[in-house]
Tab-separated table of N, CA, C and O in Angstrom:
chain	number	residue	atom	x	y	z
A	1	UNK	N	83.720	72.673	202.818
A	1	UNK	CA	84.628	71.406	202.792
A	1	UNK	C	84.702	70.992	203.821
A	1	UNK	O	84.315	69.558	204.092
A	2	UNK	N	85.638	71.374	204.844
A	2	UNK	CA	86.156	70.681	205.968
A	2	UNK	C	84.970	70.319	206.861
A	2	UNK	O	85.050	69.123	207.628
A	3	UNK	N	83.643	70.982	207.112
A	3	UNK	CA	83.093	70.574	207.953
A	3	UNK	C	82.142	69.445	207.005
A	3	UNK	O	81.220	68.376	208.056
A	4	UNK	N	81.750	69.246	205.657
A	4	UNK	CA	81.176	68.417	205.214
A	4	UNK	C	81.894	66.704	205.579
A	4	UNK	O	81.646	66.090	205.843
A	5	UNK	N	83.164	67.186	205.718
A	5	UNK	CA	83.675	65.793	205.815
A	5	UNK	C	83.948	65.245	207.123
A	5	UNK	O	83.770	64.065	207.653
A	6	UNK	N	83.855	66.255	208.023
A	6	UNK	CA	83.547	66.025	209.535
A	6	UNK	C	81.936	65.079	209.243
A	6	UNK	O	82.175	64.333	210.198
A	7	UNK	N	81.328	65.768	208.959
A	7	UNK	CA	80.049	65.154	209.024
A	7	UNK	C	80.195	63.497	208.394
A	7	UNK	O	79.538	62.316	209.080
A	8	UNK	N	80.566	63.308	207.664
A	8	UNK	CA	80.558	61.862	206.601
A	8	UNK	C	81.843	61.051	207.546
A	8	UNK	O	81.191	60.342	207.818
A	9	UNK	N	82.324	61.804	208.111
A	9	UNK	CA	83.644	61.085	209.129
A	9	UNK	C	82.477	60.705	210.193
A	9	UNK	O	82.763	59.503	210.824
A	10	UNK	N	81.698	61.503	210.918
A	10	UNK	CA	81.232	61.551	212.144
A	10	UNK	C	79.825	60.170	211.838
A	10	UNK	O	80.230	59.609	212.428
A	11	UNK	N	79.882	60.111	210.824
A	11	UNK	CA	78.476	59.523	210.252
A	11	UNK	C	78.684	57.730	209.817
A	11	UNK	O	78.479	56.925	210.376
A	12	UNK	N	80.138	57.744	209.166
A	12	UNK	CA	80.817	56.590	208.901
A	12	UNK	C	80.943	55.938	210.270
A	12	UNK	O	80.920	54.493	210.491
A	13	UNK	N	82.034	56.375	211.437
A	13	UNK	CA	81.918	56.170	212.875
A	13	UNK	C	81.074	55.788	213.099
A	13	UNK	O	81.090	54.412	214.178
A	14	UNK	N	80.096	56.507	213.202
A	14	UNK	CA	78.497	56.129	214.172
A	14	UNK	C	77.777	54.928	213.636
A	14	UNK	O	77.445	53.948	214.302
A	15	UNK	N	78.178	54.464	212.157
A	15	UNK	CA	77.637	53.553	211.658
A	15	UNK	C	78.506	52.375	212.217
A	15	UNK	O	77.617	50.961	212.424
A	16	UNK	N	79.837	52.397	212.201
A	16	UNK	CA	80.708	51.870	212.779
A	16	UNK	C	80.496	51.060	214.045
A	16	UNK	O	80.452	49.624	214.216
A	17	UNK	N	80.187	52.214	214.773
A	17	UNK	CA	78.979	51.925	216.109
A	17	UNK	C	78.349	51.318	216.310
A	17	UNK	O	78.406	50.027	217.377
A	18	UNK	N	77.356	51.367	215.604
A	18	UNK	CA	76.179	51.218	215.841
A	18	UNK	C	76.332	49.219	214.852
A	18	UNK	O	75.517	48.287	215.320
A	19	UNK	N	77.077	49.224	214.204
A	19	UNK	CA	76.870	47.650	213.915
A	19	UNK	C	77.302	46.517	215.248
A	19	UNK	O	77.229	45.857	214.837
A	20	UNK	N	78.158	47.022	215.760
A	20	UNK	CA	78.553	46.151	217.206
A	20	UNK	C	77.595	46.352	217.898
A	20	UNK	O	77.409	45.259	218.561
A	21	UNK	N	76.627	47.113	218.030
A	21	UNK	CA	75.253	47.251	218.983
A	21	UNK	C	74.662	45.862	218.085
A	21	UNK	O	74.476	45.546	217.200
A	22	UNK	N	74.285	44.786	219.427
A	22	UNK	CA	73.146	43.898	218.890
A	22	UNK	C	71.805	44.022	219.180
A	22	UNK	O	71.252	43.398	217.877
A	23	UNK	N	71.171	45.076	219.090
A	23	UNK	CA	70.183	46.093	218.431
A	23	UNK	C	70.026	46.537	217.069
A	23	UNK	O	69.159	46.326	216.800
A	24	UNK	N	70.934	46.690	216.124
A	24	UNK	CA	71.260	46.502	215.268
A	24	UNK	C	70.347	45.503	213.807
A	24	UNK	O	70.676	45.078	213.983
A	25	UNK	N	69.251	46.007	213.010
A	25	UNK	CA	68.991	45.072	212.249
A	25	UNK	C	69.729	44.405	211.140
A	25	UNK	O	70.827	45.089	210.951
A	26	UNK	N	69.627	43.762	211.036
A	26	UNK	CA	70.418	42.297	210.160
A	26	UNK	C	70.589	43.579	209.018
A	26	UNK	O	71.449	43.287	207.960
A	27	UNK	N	69.795	43.577	207.905
A	27	UNK	CA	69.733	44.438	206.903
A	27	UNK	C	70.970	45.724	207.077
A	27	UNK	O	71.520	45.668	205.678
A	28	UNK	N	70.600	46.718	208.631
A	28	UNK	CA	71.643	47.376	208.070
A	28	UNK	C	73.333	46.843	208.083
A	28	UNK	O	74.234	47.362	207.653
A	29	UNK	N	73.572	45.777	209.015
A	29	UNK	CA	74.746	45.144	208.833
A	29	UNK	C	75.214	44.567	207.288
A	29	UNK	O	75.868	44.637	206.920
A	30	UNK	N	74.083	44.401	206.927
A	30	UNK	CA	74.089	43.394	205.318
A	30	UNK	C	74.360	44.781	204.411
A	30	UNK	O	75.644	44.887	203.582
A	31	UNK	N	73.566	45.874	204.372
A	31	UNK	CA	74.293	47.363	203.630
A	31	UNK	C	75.748	47.671	203.571
A	31	UNK	O	76.166	48.050	202.855
A	32	UNK	N	76.216	47.644	204.755
A	32	UNK	CA	77.344	48.083	205.579
A	32	UNK	C	78.648	47.155	205.215
A	32	UNK	O	79.390	47.784	204.736
A	33	UNK	N	77.901	45.844	205.039
A	33	UNK	CA	79.015	45.222	204.514
A	33	UNK	C	79.400	45.310	203.313
A	33	UNK	O	80.239	44.885	202.710
A	34	UNK	N	77.954	44.991	202.608
A	34	UNK	CA	78.353	45.191	200.644
A	34	UNK	C	78.958	46.800	200.714
A	34	UNK	O	79.769	46.819	199.527
A	35	UNK	N	78.774	47.780	201.346
A	35	UNK	CA	79.413	48.967	201.383
A	35	UNK	C	81.038	48.753	201.221
A	35	UNK	O	82.254	49.160	200.377
A	36	UNK	N	81.576	48.067	202.405
A	36	UNK	CA	82.609	47.540	202.892
A	36	UNK	C	83.394	46.793	201.445
A	36	UNK	O	84.471	47.022	200.989
A	37	UNK	N	82.447	45.919	201.217
A	37	UNK	CA	83.520	45.277	200.397
A	37	UNK	C	83.179	46.044	198.891
A	37	UNK	O	84.058	45.814	198.232
A	38	UNK	N	82.534	46.297	198.597
A	38	UNK	CA	82.126	47.227	196.984
A	38	UNK	C	83.448	48.220	197.014
A	38	UNK	O	84.080	48.466	196.290
A	39	UNK	N	83.738	48.883	198.137
A	39	UNK	CA	84.939	50.042	198.671
A	39	UNK	C	86.461	49.272	198.412
A	39	UNK	O	87.165	49.329	197.381
A	40	UNK	N	86.224	47.502	199.193
A	40	UNK	CA	88.061	47.211	199.080
A	40	UNK	C	87.646	45.957	198.159
A	40	UNK	O	89.116	45.550	197.485
A	41	UNK	N	86.959	45.107	197.121
A	41	UNK	CA	87.212	44.178	196.019
A	41	UNK	C	87.385	44.830	195.053
A	41	UNK	O	87.030	46.163	194.994
A	42	UNK	N	87.882	44.356	194.391
A	42	UNK	CA	88.536	44.323	193.177
A	42	UNK	C	87.502	44.736	191.938
A	42	UNK	O	87.561	45.160	190.905
A	43	UNK	N	86.015	43.893	192.510
A	43	UNK	CA	85.157	44.296	191.647
A	43	UNK	C	84.367	45.072	191.679
A	43	UNK	O	84.215	45.904	192.713
A	44	UNK	N	84.329	45.999	190.401
A	44	UNK	CA	83.545	47.380	190.742
A	44	UNK	C	82.438	48.050	188.893
A	44	UNK	O	83.181	46.487	188.169
A	45	UNK	N	82.010	48.431	189.231
A	45	UNK	CA	80.798	48.385	188.042
A	45	UNK	C	81.588	48.789	186.793
A	45	UNK	O	81.349	48.866	185.940
A	46	UNK	N	82.750	49.813	187.118
A	46	UNK	CA	83.689	50.742	186.397
A	46	UNK	C	84.534	50.374	186.970
A	46	UNK	O	84.913	50.615	187.919
A	47	UNK	N	85.776	50.155	186.421
A	47	UNK	CA	87.043	49.906	186.605
A	47	UNK	C	87.577	50.610	187.062
A	47	UNK	O	87.570	51.521	186.935
A	48	UNK	N	88.661	50.704	188.018
A	48	UNK	CA	88.775	52.006	189.008
A	48	UNK	C	90.159	52.757	188.133
A	48	UNK	O	90.718	53.862	188.273
A	49	UNK	N	90.605	52.067	187.250
A	49	UNK	CA	92.012	52.177	186.488
A	49	UNK	C	91.215	53.611	185.152
A	49	UNK	O	92.125	53.690	184.598
A	50	UNK	N	90.034	53.131	184.756
A	50	UNK	CA	89.395	54.167	184.196
A	50	UNK	C	89.447	55.496	184.286
A	50	UNK	O	89.440	55.852	185.775
A	51	UNK	N	89.996	56.536	183.896
A	51	UNK	CA	90.099	57.818	184.915
A	51	UNK	C	89.089	58.365	185.132
A	51	UNK	O	87.797	58.341	184.515
A	52	UNK	N	88.693	58.954	186.029
A	52	UNK	CA	88.248	59.385	186.605
A	52	UNK	C	86.572	58.717	187.184
A	52	UNK	O	85.716	58.114	188.384
A	53	UNK	N	85.738	58.196	186.294
A	53	UNK	CA	84.993	57.505	186.341
A	53	UNK	C	85.192	56.138	187.212
A	53	UNK	O	84.351	55.798	187.942
A	54	UNK	N	86.057	55.801	187.104
A	54	UNK	CA	86.655	54.543	188.231
A	54	UNK	C	86.203	54.794	189.420
A	54	UNK	O	85.683	54.183	190.389
A	55	UNK	N	87.028	55.834	190.017
A	55	UNK	CA	87.115	56.923	191.577
A	55	UNK	C	85.641	56.795	191.735
A	55	UNK	O	84.743	57.238	192.813
A	56	UNK	N	84.538	57.592	190.572
A	56	UNK	CA	83.702	58.213	190.883
A	56	UNK	C	82.248	57.402	190.870
A	56	UNK	O	81.513	57.670	192.207
A	57	UNK	N	82.429	55.904	190.678
A	57	UNK	CA	81.188	55.041	191.229
A	57	UNK	C	81.197	54.537	192.630
A	57	UNK	O	80.505	54.724	193.316
A	58	UNK	N	83.018	54.507	193.103
A	58	UNK	CA	83.199	54.301	194.131
A	58	UNK	C	82.550	55.863	195.842
A	58	UNK	O	82.002	55.252	196.428
A	59	UNK	N	82.944	56.971	194.621
A	59	UNK	CA	82.258	58.519	195.683
A	59	UNK	C	80.984	57.931	195.767
A	59	UNK	O	80.380	58.338	196.414
A	60	UNK	N	80.090	57.522	194.673
A	60	UNK	CA	78.604	57.461	194.362
A	60	UNK	C	78.269	55.966	195.324
A	60	UNK	O	76.600	56.379	196.171
A	61	UNK	N	78.431	55.392	195.379
A	61	UNK	CA	77.780	53.573	195.401
A	61	UNK	C	78.150	53.455	196.896
A	61	UNK	O	76.885	53.466	197.793
A	62	UNK	N	79.004	53.461	197.448
A	62	UNK	CA	79.375	52.923	198.948
A	62	UNK	C	78.449	53.892	200.057
A	62	UNK	O	78.419	53.802	200.751
A	63	UNK	N	79.024	55.710	199.727
A	63	UNK	CA	78.127	56.699	200.580
A	63	UNK	C	76.475	56.319	200.440
A	63	UNK	O	75.946	56.153	201.748
A	64	UNK	N	76.034	55.799	199.093
A	64	UNK	CA	74.500	55.857	199.619
A	64	UNK	C	74.258	54.589	200.131
A	64	UNK	O	73.130	54.335	201.082
A	65	UNK	N	74.841	53.166	199.677
A	65	UNK	CA	74.928	52.262	200.914
A	65	UNK	C	75.308	52.448	202.105
A	65	UNK	O	74.181	52.030	202.909
A	66	UNK	N	76.244	53.445	202.722
A	66	UNK	CA	76.372	53.494	203.906
A	66	UNK	C	74.927	54.226	204.784
A	66	UNK	O	74.375	54.152	205.587
A	67	UNK	N	74.633	55.599	203.649
A	67	UNK	CA	73.163	56.084	204.070
A	67	UNK	C	72.083	55.324	204.359
A	67	UNK	O	71.584	55.500	204.829
A	68	UNK	N	72.011	54.123	203.557
A	68	UNK	CA	70.881	53.345	203.505
A	68	UNK	C	70.840	52.629	204.580
A	68	UNK	O	69.702	52.410	205.430
A	69	UNK	N	72.158	52.156	204.916
A	69	UNK	CA	71.990	50.934	206.373
A	69	UNK	C	71.774	51.521	207.549
A	69	UNK	O	71.422	51.405	208.460
A	70	UNK	N	72.624	53.612	207.557
A	70	UNK	CA	72.134	54.058	208.851
A	70	UNK	C	70.498	54.704	208.889
A	70	UNK	O	69.920	54.342	209.891
A	71	UNK	N	69.905	54.547	207.427
A	71	UNK	CA	68.582	54.972	207.372
A	71	UNK	C	67.538	53.604	207.996
A	71	UNK	O	66.575	53.727	208.893
A	72	UNK	N	68.323	52.517	208.151
A	72	UNK	CA	67.285	51.239	209.198
A	72	UNK	C	68.139	51.186	210.462
A	72	UNK	O	67.344	50.117	210.654
A	73	UNK	N	68.621	51.475	210.913
A	73	UNK	CA	68.922	52.190	212.440
A	73	UNK	C	67.797	51.999	213.188
A	73	UNK	O	67.213	53.617	212.872
A	74	UNK	N	67.997	51.659	214.261
A	74	UNK	CA	66.554	52.263	215.018
A	74	UNK	C	67.106	53.689	215.991
A	74	UNK	O	68.743	53.945	215.457
A	75	UNK	N	66.293	54.580	216.065
A	75	UNK	CA	66.767	55.551	216.624
A	75	UNK	C	67.773	55.525	218.058
A	75	UNK	O	68.598	56.578	217.659
A	76	UNK	N	67.364	54.941	218.704
A	76	UNK	CA	68.175	55.065	220.426
A	76	UNK	C	69.874	54.053	219.727
A	76	UNK	O	71.040	54.798	220.644
A	77	UNK	N	69.856	53.366	219.103
A	77	UNK	CA	71.189	52.799	218.352
A	77	UNK	C	71.835	54.093	217.459
A	77	UNK	O	73.172	54.611	218.121
A	78	UNK	N	71.298	54.650	216.672
A	78	UNK	CA	72.134	56.005	215.876
A	78	UNK	C	72.471	56.883	217.253
A	78	UNK	O	73.318	57.207	216.908
A	79	UNK	N	71.728	57.284	218.106
A	79	UNK	CA	71.915	58.269	218.984
A	79	UNK	C	73.304	57.774	219.689
A	79	UNK	O	74.011	58.865	219.954
A	80	UNK	N	73.307	56.512	220.260
A	80	UNK	CA	73.972	56.039	220.738
A	80	UNK	C	75.554	55.823	220.288
A	80	UNK	O	76.452	56.709	220.417
A	81	UNK	N	75.334	55.747	218.524
A	81	UNK	CA	76.412	55.651	218.077
A	81	UNK	C	77.501	56.878	217.830
A	81	UNK	O	78.487	57.501	217.717
A	82	UNK	N	76.098	57.958	217.817
A	82	UNK	CA	76.790	59.130	217.032
A	82	UNK	C	77.447	60.058	218.682
A	82	UNK	O	78.528	60.523	218.535
A	83	UNK	N	77.021	59.828	219.706
A	83	UNK	CA	77.589	60.151	221.018
A	83	UNK	C	78.540	59.346	221.102
A	83	UNK	O	79.807	60.095	221.173
A	84	UNK	N	79.252	57.984	220.976
A	84	UNK	CA	80.072	57.397	220.666
A	84	UNK	C	81.171	58.144	219.432
A	84	UNK	O	82.601	58.422	219.966
A	85	UNK	N	80.836	58.615	218.308
A	85	UNK	CA	81.385	58.488	217.393
A	85	UNK	C	82.462	60.317	217.444
A	85	UNK	O	83.323	61.083	217.639
A	86	UNK	N	81.212	61.136	218.678
A	86	UNK	CA	81.589	62.517	218.123
A	86	UNK	C	82.758	62.059	219.735
A	86	UNK	O	83.541	63.083	219.939
A	87	UNK	N	82.558	61.235	220.881
A	87	UNK	CA	83.473	61.519	221.621
A	87	UNK	C	84.856	61.136	221.683
A	87	UNK	O	86.204	62.072	221.716
A	88	UNK	N	85.010	60.122	219.901
A	88	UNK	CA	86.223	59.894	219.839
A	88	UNK	C	86.987	61.010	218.573
A	88	UNK	O	88.129	61.074	218.789
A	89	UNK	N	86.132	61.699	218.126
A	89	UNK	CA	86.577	62.670	217.473
A	89	UNK	C	86.955	64.097	218.133
A	89	UNK	O	87.846	64.356	217.830
A	90	UNK	N	86.342	63.939	219.242
A	90	UNK	CA	87.056	65.311	220.276
A	90	UNK	C	88.297	64.566	220.639
A	90	UNK	O	89.601	65.260	221.148
A	91	UNK	N	88.802	63.313	221.024
A	91	UNK	CA	89.504	62.815	221.619
A	91	UNK	C	91.497	62.643	220.624
A	91	UNK	O	92.508	62.857	220.318
A	92	UNK	N	90.808	62.662	219.170
A	92	UNK	CA	91.361	62.454	217.793
A	92	UNK	C	91.453	63.496	217.066
A	92	UNK	O	90.713	62.675	215.916
A	93	UNK	N	91.802	64.606	217.116
A	93	UNK	CA	91.427	65.308	216.068
A	93	UNK	C	92.009	65.249	214.788
A	93	UNK	O	91.854	65.761	213.387
A	94	UNK	N	93.134	64.282	215.120
A	94	UNK	CA	94.400	64.067	213.990
A	94	UNK	C	93.610	63.222	213.078
A	94	UNK	O	94.540	63.227	212.148
A	95	UNK	N	92.719	62.354	213.307
A	95	UNK	CA	92.672	61.378	212.556
A	95	UNK	C	91.843	61.860	211.181
A	95	UNK	O	92.375	61.397	209.984
A	96	UNK	N	91.184	63.043	210.859
A	96	UNK	CA	90.618	63.630	209.548
A	96	UNK	C	91.470	63.943	208.868
A	96	UNK	O	91.487	63.337	207.794
A	97	UNK	N	92.499	64.954	209.358
A	97	UNK	CA	93.691	65.462	208.362
A	97	UNK	C	94.217	64.423	207.545
A	97	UNK	O	95.024	64.162	207.215
A	98	UNK	N	94.311	63.428	208.576
A	98	UNK	CA	95.529	62.027	207.733
A	98	UNK	C	94.799	60.987	207.410
A	98	UNK	O	95.415	60.621	206.468
A	99	UNK	N	93.750	61.036	207.476
A	99	UNK	CA	92.834	60.508	206.425
A	99	UNK	C	92.995	61.332	205.022
A	99	UNK	O	92.789	60.388	204.232
A	100	UNK	N	92.802	62.338	205.131
A	100	UNK	CA	92.544	63.708	204.063
A	100	UNK	C	93.829	63.096	202.845
A	100	UNK	O	93.964	63.027	201.898
A	101	UNK	N	94.509	63.147	204.110
A	101	UNK	CA	96.567	62.961	203.248
A	101	UNK	C	96.335	62.132	202.853
A	101	UNK	O	97.145	61.769	202.107
A	102	UNK	N	96.543	60.514	203.487
A	102	UNK	CA	96.649	59.514	202.933
A	102	UNK	C	95.961	59.380	201.614
A	102	UNK	O	96.061	58.870	200.340
A	103	UNK	N	94.508	59.787	201.710
A	103	UNK	CA	93.682	59.645	200.491
A	103	UNK	C	94.451	60.247	199.208
A	103	UNK	O	94.407	60.300	198.365
A	104	UNK	N	94.918	62.098	199.674
A	104	UNK	CA	95.875	62.580	198.746
A	104	UNK	C	96.682	61.859	197.814
A	104	UNK	O	97.283	62.498	197.001
A	105	UNK	N	97.201	61.691	199.034
A	105	UNK	CA	98.258	60.664	198.506
A	105	UNK	C	98.669	59.662	197.721
A	105	UNK	O	99.444	59.711	196.790
A	106	UNK	N	97.561	58.756	198.054
A	106	UNK	CA	97.173	57.535	197.146
A	106	UNK	C	96.842	58.059	195.821
A	106	UNK	O	96.923	57.505	194.820
A	107	UNK	N	95.970	59.473	195.502
A	107	UNK	CA	95.063	59.811	194.483
A	107	UNK	C	96.057	60.307	193.844
A	107	UNK	O	96.269	60.372	192.660
A	108	UNK	N	97.178	60.884	193.972
A	108	UNK	CA	98.440	61.690	193.655
A	108	UNK	C	99.385	60.553	192.859
A	108	UNK	O	99.661	60.447	191.981
A	109	UNK	N	99.079	59.793	193.615
A	109	UNK	CA	100.704	58.289	193.579
A	109	UNK	C	99.819	57.655	192.142
A	109	UNK	O	100.466	57.405	191.032
A	110	UNK	N	98.415	57.465	192.530
A	110	UNK	CA	97.682	56.735	191.173
A	110	UNK	C	98.144	57.611	189.936
A	110	UNK	O	97.693	57.358	188.577
A	111	UNK	N	97.770	58.459	189.987
A	111	UNK	CA	97.710	60.234	189.000
A	111	UNK	C	99.277	59.950	188.362
A	111	UNK	O	98.991	59.743	186.999
A	112	UNK	N	100.576	59.839	189.090
A	112	UNK	CA	101.849	59.491	189.088
A	112	UNK	C	101.540	58.733	188.048
A	112	UNK	O	102.439	58.201	186.565
A	113	UNK	N	101.131	57.420	188.376
A	113	UNK	CA	100.957	55.655	187.665
A	113	UNK	C	100.501	55.930	186.837
A	113	UNK	O	100.995	55.162	185.414
A	114	UNK	N	99.814	56.413	186.241
A	114	UNK	CA	98.482	56.545	184.971
A	114	UNK	C	99.379	57.639	184.120
A	114	UNK	O	99.480	57.250	182.953
A	115	UNK	N	99.869	58.524	184.860
A	115	UNK	CA	100.685	59.304	183.495
A	115	UNK	C	102.445	58.905	183.128
A	115	UNK	O	102.355	58.786	181.815
A	116	UNK	N	102.572	58.108	184.111
A	116	UNK	CA	104.144	57.218	183.706
A	116	UNK	C	103.646	56.429	182.590
A	116	UNK	O	104.068	56.069	181.605
A	117	UNK	N	102.549	55.368	182.800
A	117	UNK	CA	102.069	54.698	181.841
A	117	UNK	C	101.339	54.870	180.771
A	117	UNK	O	102.012	54.129	179.363
A	118	UNK	N	101.104	56.389	180.227
A	118	UNK	CA	100.489	56.299	179.462
A	118	UNK	C	102.182	57.287	178.327
A	118	UNK	O	101.531	57.651	176.889
A	119	UNK	N	102.735	57.927	179.226
A	119	UNK	CA	104.217	58.395	178.641
A	119	UNK	C	104.882	57.647	178.200
A	119	UNK	O	105.796	57.807	177.229
A	120	UNK	N	104.696	56.264	178.884
A	120	UNK	CA	105.855	55.033	177.849
A	120	UNK	C	105.377	54.551	176.639
A	120	UNK	O	104.960	53.901	175.976
């Protein structure tokens, strides 16, 4: 599980670095922007308040859009971005556990809020 999270983190960070490169095609930038907008904006296919399914669509759609954006990157841009991503990961190894802990805390808070709302 940790290995998979690290790979996703590396790829997402690499895509972020690649988006700042002028050689990155506009399509990749658009896909990444759509993924970010879908993750942050309150407009979803399934509302986030729907138990499990509301979060499941985010878990499926956002990584899919990011993977499509990464596939459209030129090989040199992707290689350079992955190198930068690995460099950052080596210098800041605490980011992955901190992000995981933050995510678990937010999910716990959401679960507690739903439990309280249903119990009232």
